[in-house]
Coordinates of C-alpha atoms and ligand atoms in Angstrom, one line a residue:
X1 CA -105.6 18.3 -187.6
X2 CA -103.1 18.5 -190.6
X3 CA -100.5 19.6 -189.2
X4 CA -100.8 17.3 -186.5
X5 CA -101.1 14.5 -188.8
X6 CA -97.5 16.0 -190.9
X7 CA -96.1 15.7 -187.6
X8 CA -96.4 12.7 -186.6
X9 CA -95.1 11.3 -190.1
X10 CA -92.0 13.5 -189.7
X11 CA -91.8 11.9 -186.5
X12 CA -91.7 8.5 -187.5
X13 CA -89.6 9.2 -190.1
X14 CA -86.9 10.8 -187.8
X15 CA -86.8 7.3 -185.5
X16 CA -86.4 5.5 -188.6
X17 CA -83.5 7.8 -189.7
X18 CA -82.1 7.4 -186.1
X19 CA -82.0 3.7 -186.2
X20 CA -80.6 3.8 -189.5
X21 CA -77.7 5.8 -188.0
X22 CA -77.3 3.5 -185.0
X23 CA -76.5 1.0 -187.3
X24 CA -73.8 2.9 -188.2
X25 CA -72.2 2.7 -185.2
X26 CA -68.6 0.9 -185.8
X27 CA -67.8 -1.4 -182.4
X28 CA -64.0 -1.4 -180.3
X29 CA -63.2 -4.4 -181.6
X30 CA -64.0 -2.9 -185.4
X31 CA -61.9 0.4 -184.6
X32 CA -59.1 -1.2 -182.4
X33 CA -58.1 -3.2 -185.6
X34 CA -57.3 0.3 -187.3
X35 CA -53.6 0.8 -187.0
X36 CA -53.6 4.2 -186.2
X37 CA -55.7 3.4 -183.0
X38 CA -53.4 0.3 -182.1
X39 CA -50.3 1.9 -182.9
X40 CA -51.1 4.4 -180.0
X41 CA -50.7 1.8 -177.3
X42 CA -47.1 0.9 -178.7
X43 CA -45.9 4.3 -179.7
X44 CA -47.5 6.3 -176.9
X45 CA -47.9 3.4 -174.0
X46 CA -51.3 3.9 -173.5
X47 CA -52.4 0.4 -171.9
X48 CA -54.8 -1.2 -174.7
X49 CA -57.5 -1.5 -171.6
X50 CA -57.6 2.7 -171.2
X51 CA -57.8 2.4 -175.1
X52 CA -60.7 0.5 -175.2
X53 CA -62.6 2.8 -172.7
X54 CA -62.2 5.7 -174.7
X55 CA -63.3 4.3 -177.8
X56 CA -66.1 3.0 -175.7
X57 CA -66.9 6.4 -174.8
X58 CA -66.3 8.3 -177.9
X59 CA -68.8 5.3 -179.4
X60 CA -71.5 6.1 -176.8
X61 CA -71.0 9.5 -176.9
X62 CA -72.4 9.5 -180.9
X63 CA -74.8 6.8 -179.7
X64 CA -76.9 9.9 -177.4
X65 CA -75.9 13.0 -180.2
X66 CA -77.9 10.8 -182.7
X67 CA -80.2 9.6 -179.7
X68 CA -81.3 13.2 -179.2
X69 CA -81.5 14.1 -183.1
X70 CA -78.2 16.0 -183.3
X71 CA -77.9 17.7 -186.5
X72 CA -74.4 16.7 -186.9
X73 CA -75.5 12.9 -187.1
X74 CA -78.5 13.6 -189.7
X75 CA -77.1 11.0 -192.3
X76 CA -73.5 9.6 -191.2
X77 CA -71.5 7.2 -193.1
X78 CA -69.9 4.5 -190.6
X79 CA -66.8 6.1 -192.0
X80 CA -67.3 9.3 -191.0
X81 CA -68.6 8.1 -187.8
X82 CA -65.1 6.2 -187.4
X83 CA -62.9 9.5 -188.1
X84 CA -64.5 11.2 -185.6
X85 CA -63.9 8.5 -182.7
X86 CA -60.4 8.1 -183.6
X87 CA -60.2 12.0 -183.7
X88 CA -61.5 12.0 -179.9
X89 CA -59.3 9.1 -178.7
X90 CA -56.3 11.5 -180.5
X91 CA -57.3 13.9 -178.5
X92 CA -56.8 12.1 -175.1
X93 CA -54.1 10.3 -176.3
X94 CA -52.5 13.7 -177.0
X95 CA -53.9 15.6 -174.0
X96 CA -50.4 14.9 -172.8
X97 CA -51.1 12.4 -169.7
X98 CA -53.1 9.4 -168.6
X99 CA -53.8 10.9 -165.4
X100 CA -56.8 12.8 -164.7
X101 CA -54.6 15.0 -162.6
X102 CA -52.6 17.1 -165.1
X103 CA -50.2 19.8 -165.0
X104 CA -51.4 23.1 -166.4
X105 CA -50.2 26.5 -166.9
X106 CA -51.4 29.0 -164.8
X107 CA -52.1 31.9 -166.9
X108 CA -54.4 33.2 -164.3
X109 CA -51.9 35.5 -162.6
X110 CA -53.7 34.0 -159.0
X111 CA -50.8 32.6 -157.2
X112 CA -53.1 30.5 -154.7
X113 CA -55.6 29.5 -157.1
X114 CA -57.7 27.3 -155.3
X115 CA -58.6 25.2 -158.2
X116 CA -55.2 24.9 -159.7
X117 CA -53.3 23.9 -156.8
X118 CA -52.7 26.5 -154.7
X119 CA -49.1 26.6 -154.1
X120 CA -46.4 24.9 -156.1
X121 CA -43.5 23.8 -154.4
X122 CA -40.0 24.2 -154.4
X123 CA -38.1 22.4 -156.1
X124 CA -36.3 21.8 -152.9
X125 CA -39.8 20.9 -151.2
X126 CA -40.1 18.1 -154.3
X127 CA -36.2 16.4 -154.3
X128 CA -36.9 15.7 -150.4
X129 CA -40.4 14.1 -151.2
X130 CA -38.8 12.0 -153.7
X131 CA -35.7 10.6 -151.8
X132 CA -37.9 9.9 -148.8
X133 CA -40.3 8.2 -150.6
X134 CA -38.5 6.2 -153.3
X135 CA -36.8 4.7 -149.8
X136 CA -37.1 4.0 -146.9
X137 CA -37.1 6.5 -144.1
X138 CA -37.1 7.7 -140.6
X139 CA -40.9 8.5 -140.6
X140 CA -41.4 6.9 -137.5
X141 CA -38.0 6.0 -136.8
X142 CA -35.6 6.8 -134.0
X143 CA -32.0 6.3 -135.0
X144 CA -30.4 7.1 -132.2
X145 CA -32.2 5.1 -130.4
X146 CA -32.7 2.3 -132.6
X147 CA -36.2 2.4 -131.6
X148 CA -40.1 3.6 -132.5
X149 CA -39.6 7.3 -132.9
X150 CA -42.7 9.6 -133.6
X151 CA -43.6 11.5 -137.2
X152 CA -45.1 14.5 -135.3
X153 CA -41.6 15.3 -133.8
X154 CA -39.9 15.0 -137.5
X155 CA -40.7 19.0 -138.4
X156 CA -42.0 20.6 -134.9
X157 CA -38.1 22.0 -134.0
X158 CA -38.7 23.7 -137.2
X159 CA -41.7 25.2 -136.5
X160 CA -41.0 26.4 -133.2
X161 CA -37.8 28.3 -135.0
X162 CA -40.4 29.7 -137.8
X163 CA -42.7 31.0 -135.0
X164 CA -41.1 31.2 -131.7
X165 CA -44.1 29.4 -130.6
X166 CA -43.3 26.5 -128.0
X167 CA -44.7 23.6 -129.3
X168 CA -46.0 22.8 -132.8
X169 CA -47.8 20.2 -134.6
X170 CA -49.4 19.5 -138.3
X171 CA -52.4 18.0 -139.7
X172 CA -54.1 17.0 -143.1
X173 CA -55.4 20.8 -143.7
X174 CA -56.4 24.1 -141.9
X175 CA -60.0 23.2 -141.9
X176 CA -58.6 19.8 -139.5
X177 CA -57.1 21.8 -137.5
X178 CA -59.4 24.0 -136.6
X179 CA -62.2 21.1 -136.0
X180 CA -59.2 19.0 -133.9
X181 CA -58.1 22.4 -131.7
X182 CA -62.4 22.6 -130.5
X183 CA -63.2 18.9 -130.1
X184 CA -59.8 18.4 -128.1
X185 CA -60.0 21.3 -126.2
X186 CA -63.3 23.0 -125.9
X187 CA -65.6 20.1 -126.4
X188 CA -68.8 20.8 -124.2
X189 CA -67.8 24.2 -123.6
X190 CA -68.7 27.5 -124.7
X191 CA -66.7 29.3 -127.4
X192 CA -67.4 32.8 -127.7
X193 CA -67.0 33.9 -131.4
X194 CA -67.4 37.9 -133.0
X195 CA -70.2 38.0 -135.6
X196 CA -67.7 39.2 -137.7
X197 CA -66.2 36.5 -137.8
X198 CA -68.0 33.7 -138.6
X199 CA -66.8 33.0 -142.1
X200 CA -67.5 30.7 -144.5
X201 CA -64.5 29.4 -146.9
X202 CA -65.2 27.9 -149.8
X203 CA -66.7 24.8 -149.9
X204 CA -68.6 23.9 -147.2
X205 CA -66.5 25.2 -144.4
X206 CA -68.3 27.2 -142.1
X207 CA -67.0 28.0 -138.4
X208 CA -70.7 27.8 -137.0
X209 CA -70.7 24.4 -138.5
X210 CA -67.4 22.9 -137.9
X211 CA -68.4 24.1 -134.0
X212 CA -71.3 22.1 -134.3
X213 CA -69.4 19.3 -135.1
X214 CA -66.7 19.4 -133.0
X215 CA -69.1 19.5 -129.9
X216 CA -68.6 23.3 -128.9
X217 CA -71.2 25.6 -128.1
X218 CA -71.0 28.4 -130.3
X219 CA -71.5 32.3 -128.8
X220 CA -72.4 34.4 -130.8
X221 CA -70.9 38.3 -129.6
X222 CA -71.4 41.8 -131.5
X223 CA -72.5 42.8 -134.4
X224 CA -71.3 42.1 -138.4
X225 CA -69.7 45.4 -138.8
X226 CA -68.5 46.1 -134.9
X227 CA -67.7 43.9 -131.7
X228 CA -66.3 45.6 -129.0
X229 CA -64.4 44.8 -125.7
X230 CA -67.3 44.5 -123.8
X231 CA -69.3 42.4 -126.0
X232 CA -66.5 39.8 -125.5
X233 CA -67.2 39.8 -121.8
X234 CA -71.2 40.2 -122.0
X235 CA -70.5 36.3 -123.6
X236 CA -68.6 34.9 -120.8
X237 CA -70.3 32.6 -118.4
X238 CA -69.2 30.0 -116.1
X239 CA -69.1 27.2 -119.0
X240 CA -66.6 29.7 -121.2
X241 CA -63.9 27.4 -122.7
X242 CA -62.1 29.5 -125.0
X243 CA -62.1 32.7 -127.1
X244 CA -62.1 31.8 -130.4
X245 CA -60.6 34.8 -133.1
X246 CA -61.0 34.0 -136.8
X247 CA -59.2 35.8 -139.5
X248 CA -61.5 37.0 -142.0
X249 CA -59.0 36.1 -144.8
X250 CA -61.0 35.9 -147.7
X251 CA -63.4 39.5 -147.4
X252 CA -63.3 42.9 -145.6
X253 CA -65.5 44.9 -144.5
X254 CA -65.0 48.5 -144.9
X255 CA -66.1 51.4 -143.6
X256 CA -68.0 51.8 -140.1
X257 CA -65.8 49.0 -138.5
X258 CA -64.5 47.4 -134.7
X259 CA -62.9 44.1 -134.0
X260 CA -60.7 43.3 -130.7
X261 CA -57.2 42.3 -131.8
X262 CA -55.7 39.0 -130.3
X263 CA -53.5 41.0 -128.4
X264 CA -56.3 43.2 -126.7
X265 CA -58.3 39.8 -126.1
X266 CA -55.0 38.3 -124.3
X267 CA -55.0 41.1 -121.9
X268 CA -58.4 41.1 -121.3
X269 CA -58.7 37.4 -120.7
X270 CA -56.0 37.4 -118.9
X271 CA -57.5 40.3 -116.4
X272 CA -60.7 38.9 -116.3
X273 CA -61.1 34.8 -117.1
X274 CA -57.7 32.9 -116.6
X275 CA -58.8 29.8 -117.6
X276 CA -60.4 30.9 -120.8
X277 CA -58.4 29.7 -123.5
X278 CA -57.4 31.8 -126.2
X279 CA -57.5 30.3 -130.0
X280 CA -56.6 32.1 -132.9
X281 CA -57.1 30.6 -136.9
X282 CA -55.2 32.7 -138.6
X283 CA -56.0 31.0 -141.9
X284 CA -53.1 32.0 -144.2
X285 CA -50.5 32.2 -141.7
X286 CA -47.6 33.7 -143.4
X287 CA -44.2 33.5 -141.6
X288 CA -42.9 36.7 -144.3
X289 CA -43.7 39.6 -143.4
X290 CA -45.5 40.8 -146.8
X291 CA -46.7 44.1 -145.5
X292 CA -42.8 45.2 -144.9
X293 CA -42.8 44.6 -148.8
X294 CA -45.5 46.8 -149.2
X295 CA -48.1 43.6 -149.7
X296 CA -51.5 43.3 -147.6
X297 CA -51.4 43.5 -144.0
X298 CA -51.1 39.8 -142.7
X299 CA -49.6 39.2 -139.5
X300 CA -46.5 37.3 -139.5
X301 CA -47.8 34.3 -137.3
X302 CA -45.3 35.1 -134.9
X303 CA -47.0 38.2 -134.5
X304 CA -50.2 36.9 -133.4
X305 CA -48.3 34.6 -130.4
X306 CA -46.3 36.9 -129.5
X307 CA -48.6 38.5 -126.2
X308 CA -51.6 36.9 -128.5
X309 CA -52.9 34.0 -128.7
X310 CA -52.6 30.8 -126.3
X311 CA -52.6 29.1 -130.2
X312 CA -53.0 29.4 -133.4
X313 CA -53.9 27.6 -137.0
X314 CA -53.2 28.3 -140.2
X315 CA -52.9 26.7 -143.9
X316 CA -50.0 24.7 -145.2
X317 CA -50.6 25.8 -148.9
X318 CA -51.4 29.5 -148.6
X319 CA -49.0 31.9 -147.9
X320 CA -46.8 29.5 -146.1
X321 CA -46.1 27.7 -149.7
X322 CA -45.7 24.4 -149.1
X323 CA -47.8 21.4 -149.2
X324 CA -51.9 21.4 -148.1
X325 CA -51.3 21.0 -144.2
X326 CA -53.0 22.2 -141.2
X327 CA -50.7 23.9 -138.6
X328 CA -51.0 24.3 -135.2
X329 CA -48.6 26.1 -132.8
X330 CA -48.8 27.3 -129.6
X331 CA -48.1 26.4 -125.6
X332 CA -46.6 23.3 -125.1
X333 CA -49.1 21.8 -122.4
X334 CA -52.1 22.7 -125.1
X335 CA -50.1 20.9 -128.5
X336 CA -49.5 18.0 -125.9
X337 CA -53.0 17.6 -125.5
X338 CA -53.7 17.9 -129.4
X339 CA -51.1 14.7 -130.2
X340 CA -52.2 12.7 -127.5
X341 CA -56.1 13.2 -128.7
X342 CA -57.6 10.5 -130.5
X343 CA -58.2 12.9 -133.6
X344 CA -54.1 13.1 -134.1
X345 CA -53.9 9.9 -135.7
X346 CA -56.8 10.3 -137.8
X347 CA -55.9 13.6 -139.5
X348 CA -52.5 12.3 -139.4
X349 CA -49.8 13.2 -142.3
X350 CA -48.4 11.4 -144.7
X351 CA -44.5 11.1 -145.8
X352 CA -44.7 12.9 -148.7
X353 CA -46.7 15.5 -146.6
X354 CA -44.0 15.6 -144.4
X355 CA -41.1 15.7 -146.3
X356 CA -42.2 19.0 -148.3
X357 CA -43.6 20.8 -145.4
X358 CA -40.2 20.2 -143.8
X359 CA -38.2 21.5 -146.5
X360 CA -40.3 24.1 -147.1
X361 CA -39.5 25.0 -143.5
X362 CA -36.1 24.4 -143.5
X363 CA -35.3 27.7 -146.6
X364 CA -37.6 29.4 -144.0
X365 CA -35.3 29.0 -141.3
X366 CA -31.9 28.8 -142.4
X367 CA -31.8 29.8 -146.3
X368 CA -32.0 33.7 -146.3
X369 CA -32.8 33.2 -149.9
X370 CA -35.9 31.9 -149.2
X371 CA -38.2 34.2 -150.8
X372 CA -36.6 33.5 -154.1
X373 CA -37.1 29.8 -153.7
X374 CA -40.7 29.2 -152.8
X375 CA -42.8 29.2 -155.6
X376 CA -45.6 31.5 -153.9
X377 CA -43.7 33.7 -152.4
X378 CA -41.5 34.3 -155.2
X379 CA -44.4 34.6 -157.1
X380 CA -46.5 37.2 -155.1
X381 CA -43.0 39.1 -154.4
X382 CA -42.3 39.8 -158.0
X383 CA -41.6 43.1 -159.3
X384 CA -43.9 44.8 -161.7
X385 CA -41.0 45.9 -163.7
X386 CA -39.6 42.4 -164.0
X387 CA -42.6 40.8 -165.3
X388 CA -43.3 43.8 -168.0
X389 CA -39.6 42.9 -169.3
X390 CA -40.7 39.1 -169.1
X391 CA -43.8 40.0 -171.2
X392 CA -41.9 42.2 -173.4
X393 CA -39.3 39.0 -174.5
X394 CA -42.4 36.5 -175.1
X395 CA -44.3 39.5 -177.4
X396 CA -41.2 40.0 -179.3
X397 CA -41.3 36.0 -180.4
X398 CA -44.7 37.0 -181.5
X399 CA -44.2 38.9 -184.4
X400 CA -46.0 37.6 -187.9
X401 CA -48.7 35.9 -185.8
X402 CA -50.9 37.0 -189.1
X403 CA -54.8 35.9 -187.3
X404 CA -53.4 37.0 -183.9
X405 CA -53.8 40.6 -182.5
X406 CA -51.8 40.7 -179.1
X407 CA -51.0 43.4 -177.3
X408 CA -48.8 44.0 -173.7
X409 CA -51.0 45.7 -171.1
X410 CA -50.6 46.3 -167.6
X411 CA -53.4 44.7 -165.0
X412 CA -53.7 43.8 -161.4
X413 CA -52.9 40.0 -160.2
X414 CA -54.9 38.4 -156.7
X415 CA -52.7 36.8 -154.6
X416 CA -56.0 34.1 -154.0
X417 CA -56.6 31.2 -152.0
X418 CA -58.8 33.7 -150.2
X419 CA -56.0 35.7 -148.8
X420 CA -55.1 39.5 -148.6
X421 CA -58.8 39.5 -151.3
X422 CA -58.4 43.3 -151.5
X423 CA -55.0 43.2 -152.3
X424 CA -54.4 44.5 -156.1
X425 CA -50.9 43.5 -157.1
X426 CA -49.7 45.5 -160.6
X427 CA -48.7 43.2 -163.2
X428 CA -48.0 42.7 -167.0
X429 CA -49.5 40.4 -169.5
X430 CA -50.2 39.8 -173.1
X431 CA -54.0 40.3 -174.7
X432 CA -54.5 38.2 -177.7
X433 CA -57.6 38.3 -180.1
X434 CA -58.2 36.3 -182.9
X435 CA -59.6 37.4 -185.9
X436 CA -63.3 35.4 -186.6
X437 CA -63.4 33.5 -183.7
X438 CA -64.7 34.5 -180.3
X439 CA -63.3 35.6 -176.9
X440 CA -64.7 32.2 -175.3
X441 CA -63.4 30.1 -178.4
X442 CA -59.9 31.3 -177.5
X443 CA -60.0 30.8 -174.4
X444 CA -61.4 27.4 -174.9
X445 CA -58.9 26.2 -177.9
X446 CA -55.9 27.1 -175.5
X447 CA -57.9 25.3 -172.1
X448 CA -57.4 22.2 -174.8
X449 CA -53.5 22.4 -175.5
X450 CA -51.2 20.5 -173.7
X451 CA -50.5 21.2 -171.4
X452 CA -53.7 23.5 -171.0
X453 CA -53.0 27.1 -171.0
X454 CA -55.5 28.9 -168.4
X455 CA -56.7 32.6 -169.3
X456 CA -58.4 35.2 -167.4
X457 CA -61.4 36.8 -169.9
X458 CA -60.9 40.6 -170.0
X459 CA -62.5 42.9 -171.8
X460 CA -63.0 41.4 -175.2
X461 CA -60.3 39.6 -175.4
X462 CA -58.4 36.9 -173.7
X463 CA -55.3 37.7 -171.1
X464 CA -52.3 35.9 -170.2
X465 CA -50.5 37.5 -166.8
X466 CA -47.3 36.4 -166.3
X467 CA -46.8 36.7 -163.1
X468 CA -47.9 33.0 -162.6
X469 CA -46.0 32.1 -165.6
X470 CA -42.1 30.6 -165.2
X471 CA -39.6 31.7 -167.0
X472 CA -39.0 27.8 -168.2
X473 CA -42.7 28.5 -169.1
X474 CA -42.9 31.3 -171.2
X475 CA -41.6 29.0 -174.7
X476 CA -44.8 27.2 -174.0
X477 CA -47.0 30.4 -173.9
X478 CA -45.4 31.3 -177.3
X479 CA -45.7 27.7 -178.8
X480 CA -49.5 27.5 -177.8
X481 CA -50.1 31.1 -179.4
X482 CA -48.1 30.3 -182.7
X483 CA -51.0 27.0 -183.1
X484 CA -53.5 29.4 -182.2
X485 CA -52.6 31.8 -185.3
X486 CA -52.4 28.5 -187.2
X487 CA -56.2 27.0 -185.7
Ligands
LIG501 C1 -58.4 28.8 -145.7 C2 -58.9 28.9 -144.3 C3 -59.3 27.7 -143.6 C4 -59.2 26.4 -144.2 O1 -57.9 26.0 -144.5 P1 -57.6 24.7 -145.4 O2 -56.1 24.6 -145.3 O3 -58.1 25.1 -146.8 O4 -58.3 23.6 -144.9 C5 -59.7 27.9 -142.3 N1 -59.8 29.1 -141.7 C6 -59.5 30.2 -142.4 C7 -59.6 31.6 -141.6 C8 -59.0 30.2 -143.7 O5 -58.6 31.3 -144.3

């Protein structure tokens, strides 16, 4: 009874302690009349309106801390209450843009990660996107002619060089491809499917679903771990439409395995059902051969047409390298079909699309240099022993870091993006620790530099591989470390 009594006393008091501290609470106008909050709209260009909306929320943000009895807001002065909004508007005014999208460094050692990008692109890629789009262009433009031309016939000569595939043509992303290749071609027919293979990637991309979508009839043939020839053809009937093979990019399974490669399904179908087509999304779709430099064992997409498949998919932003795009190659009666569908102009791409995918292409075909210019491929081609001297020049710079303990060690770099997700590629990177604060406090301090540093957690401590890190990078690495020893 007592204690319940005490209780409800302490109670009251705390709301009246709370209101108190609401009372605190300083308004924009108040704190936009402090110079060093005005001054950052002059000095740093941050339009006064973005200003206001961050004091706004730094304002409401204290409002709920001291709402939900937050220790740190027991008894505040409106002073200190102040300091600590200008400190968070400093902290987005520094956060080095006023775009939510913001460059980062990827110290990952994932080239494709999915969450930072996936590829970067050339330089080249990025010096096409910007003439093309600061003016005027051919996008749709014939100028021989003088007439209409069409966009989907600006990069498909390139494409058939890539892939020696007959006709070619690009959409917004892999996972529109795939859904335009079953609406416009199998759409109230059967597709027969290995249970293997019916993935799910990330998201909420799941071939059974996109199937159900797209108006196909998914069949279901074989088992998880094994589908044979003959389970292929136990799933024909007389509504077949096509044979759909799906490259399980992102997981493998080991061990007691069968699958039907594209080229035994080609000469079965072509034995046995004619007029079944034959699809293949080959997800990552490189056009270098990795596995000749001892990386994975991804088909080159010419590959995979070549006696294959009638046509295939893949990603624009996997290992291809260039920008997110959906391409589709294949027989030239079957891509006519695709740009004529409905579904062409909807998953359409833009100029800027356009423009790096077809330079991107272009070092493909003609620059024999290639693999030194494209970002990813660059990336997942580099030499253990070039990155350990890399790592070796940066660790050198970090002498005297008195709180900092770093180290060079050796690891193993994914190539991501759910590709080649067995593939272990050796790399080098620094370890740093520092002394009295913890593995996730690192890691977060250096997630809040600008421009964020992103660390992979190993062991206990945190790791930089720099493999994803530039060479035009690396005096970033060292400047973010230096403030680390001095945090
Ligand atoms: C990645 C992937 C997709 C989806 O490609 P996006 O370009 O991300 O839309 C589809 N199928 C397979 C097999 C993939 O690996």
């Amino acid at each position: 009874m007592t204690t319940f009594f005490c209780s409800g006393i302490l109670f009251q008091k705390g709301m009246i302690d709370m209101s108190n501290s609401l009372q605190h609470l300083p308004s924009v106008r108040e704190l936009l009349e402090k110079d060093e909050l005005r001054k950052h709209s002059t000095n740093k260009n941050i339009p006064l309106a973005l200003l206001k909306e961050w004091i706004q929320e730094a304002i409401d943000e204290v409002r709920s801390a001291i709402l939900k009895g937050d220790k740190m807001w027991e008894h505040p002065s409106r002073e200190k209450i102040s300091l600590w909004i200008m400190e968070q508007v400093d902290d987005r005014v520094h956060s080095g843009s006023v775009y939510s999208l913001k460059p980062v460094l990827n110290g990952t050692g994932t080239v494709l990660h999915t969450n930072l990008g996936r590829a970067r692109l050339s330089d080249r890629a990025l010096a096409h996107v910007h003439n093309t789009s600061k003016q005027y262009s051919t996008l749709e433009y014939n100028l021989e002619e003088g007439k209409r031309g069409s966009r989907l016939s600006l990069i498909e000569s390139l494409l058939i060089k890539a892939t020696g595939a007959e006709a070619a043509v690009a959409v917004n992303n892999n996972a529109a491809a795939v859904y335009m290749i079953l609406r416009a071609l199998a759409q109230d027919k059967e597709v027969i499917v290995s249970r293997g293979e019916l993935i799910e990637i990330g998201g909420s991309f799941r071939v059974s679903s996109i199937m159900e979508e797209s108006g196909a009839q998914l069949v279901e043939v074989g088992t998880t771990n094994k589908t044979h020839l003959h389970d292929y053809e136990q799933g024909l009937s007389e509504n077949t439409g096509m044979i759909m093979k799906v490259h399980t990019s992102n997981f493998a399974i080991v061990g007691f395995t069968k699958d039907v490669n594209s080229h035994e399904l080609r000469a079965f179908r072509d034995e046995t059902c004619p007029d079944v087509l034959l699809y293949e999304d080959l997800g990552s779709g490189s056009l270098f051969p990795y596995s000749e430099a001892g990386i994975g064992r991804e088909p080159v997409v010419r590959e995979s047409l070549n006696r294959g498949a009638d046509i295939v998919s893949f990603s624009g932003d996997k290992l291809l390298g260039g920008p997110q795009a959906g391409i589709i190659c294949g027989k030239k009666e079957l891509i006519d079909k695709l740009k004529k569908h409905s579904l062409a102009r909807v998953l359409r791409l833009d100029k800027l699309t356009l423009s790096a995918l077809e330079a991107t292409l272009f070092d493909y075909v003609y620059d024999p240099d290639s693999r030194d210019r494209i970002p990813a491929l660059r990336d997942i081609l580099k030499k253990e022993e070039t990155i350990k001297e890399r790592v070796h020049l940066s660790f050198e710079k970090l002498q005297n870091k008195k709180s900092l303990t770093v180290t060079v060690v050796p690891a193993v770099s994914k190539v991501g993006g759910g590709t080649m997700p067995v593939e272990e590629l050796p790399t080098w990177g620094l370890m740093v620790k520092k002394q009295g604060m913890s593995v996730n406090g690192v890691e977060r301090v250096l997630r809040k530099m600008v421009p964020p540093l992103i660390v992979r957690i190993m062991d206990d401590g945190i790791f930089i591989d720099f493999r994803t890190i530039d060479e035009d990078e690396e005096t970033k690495v060292i400047d973010h470390l230096s403030r680390l020893n001095n945090e």
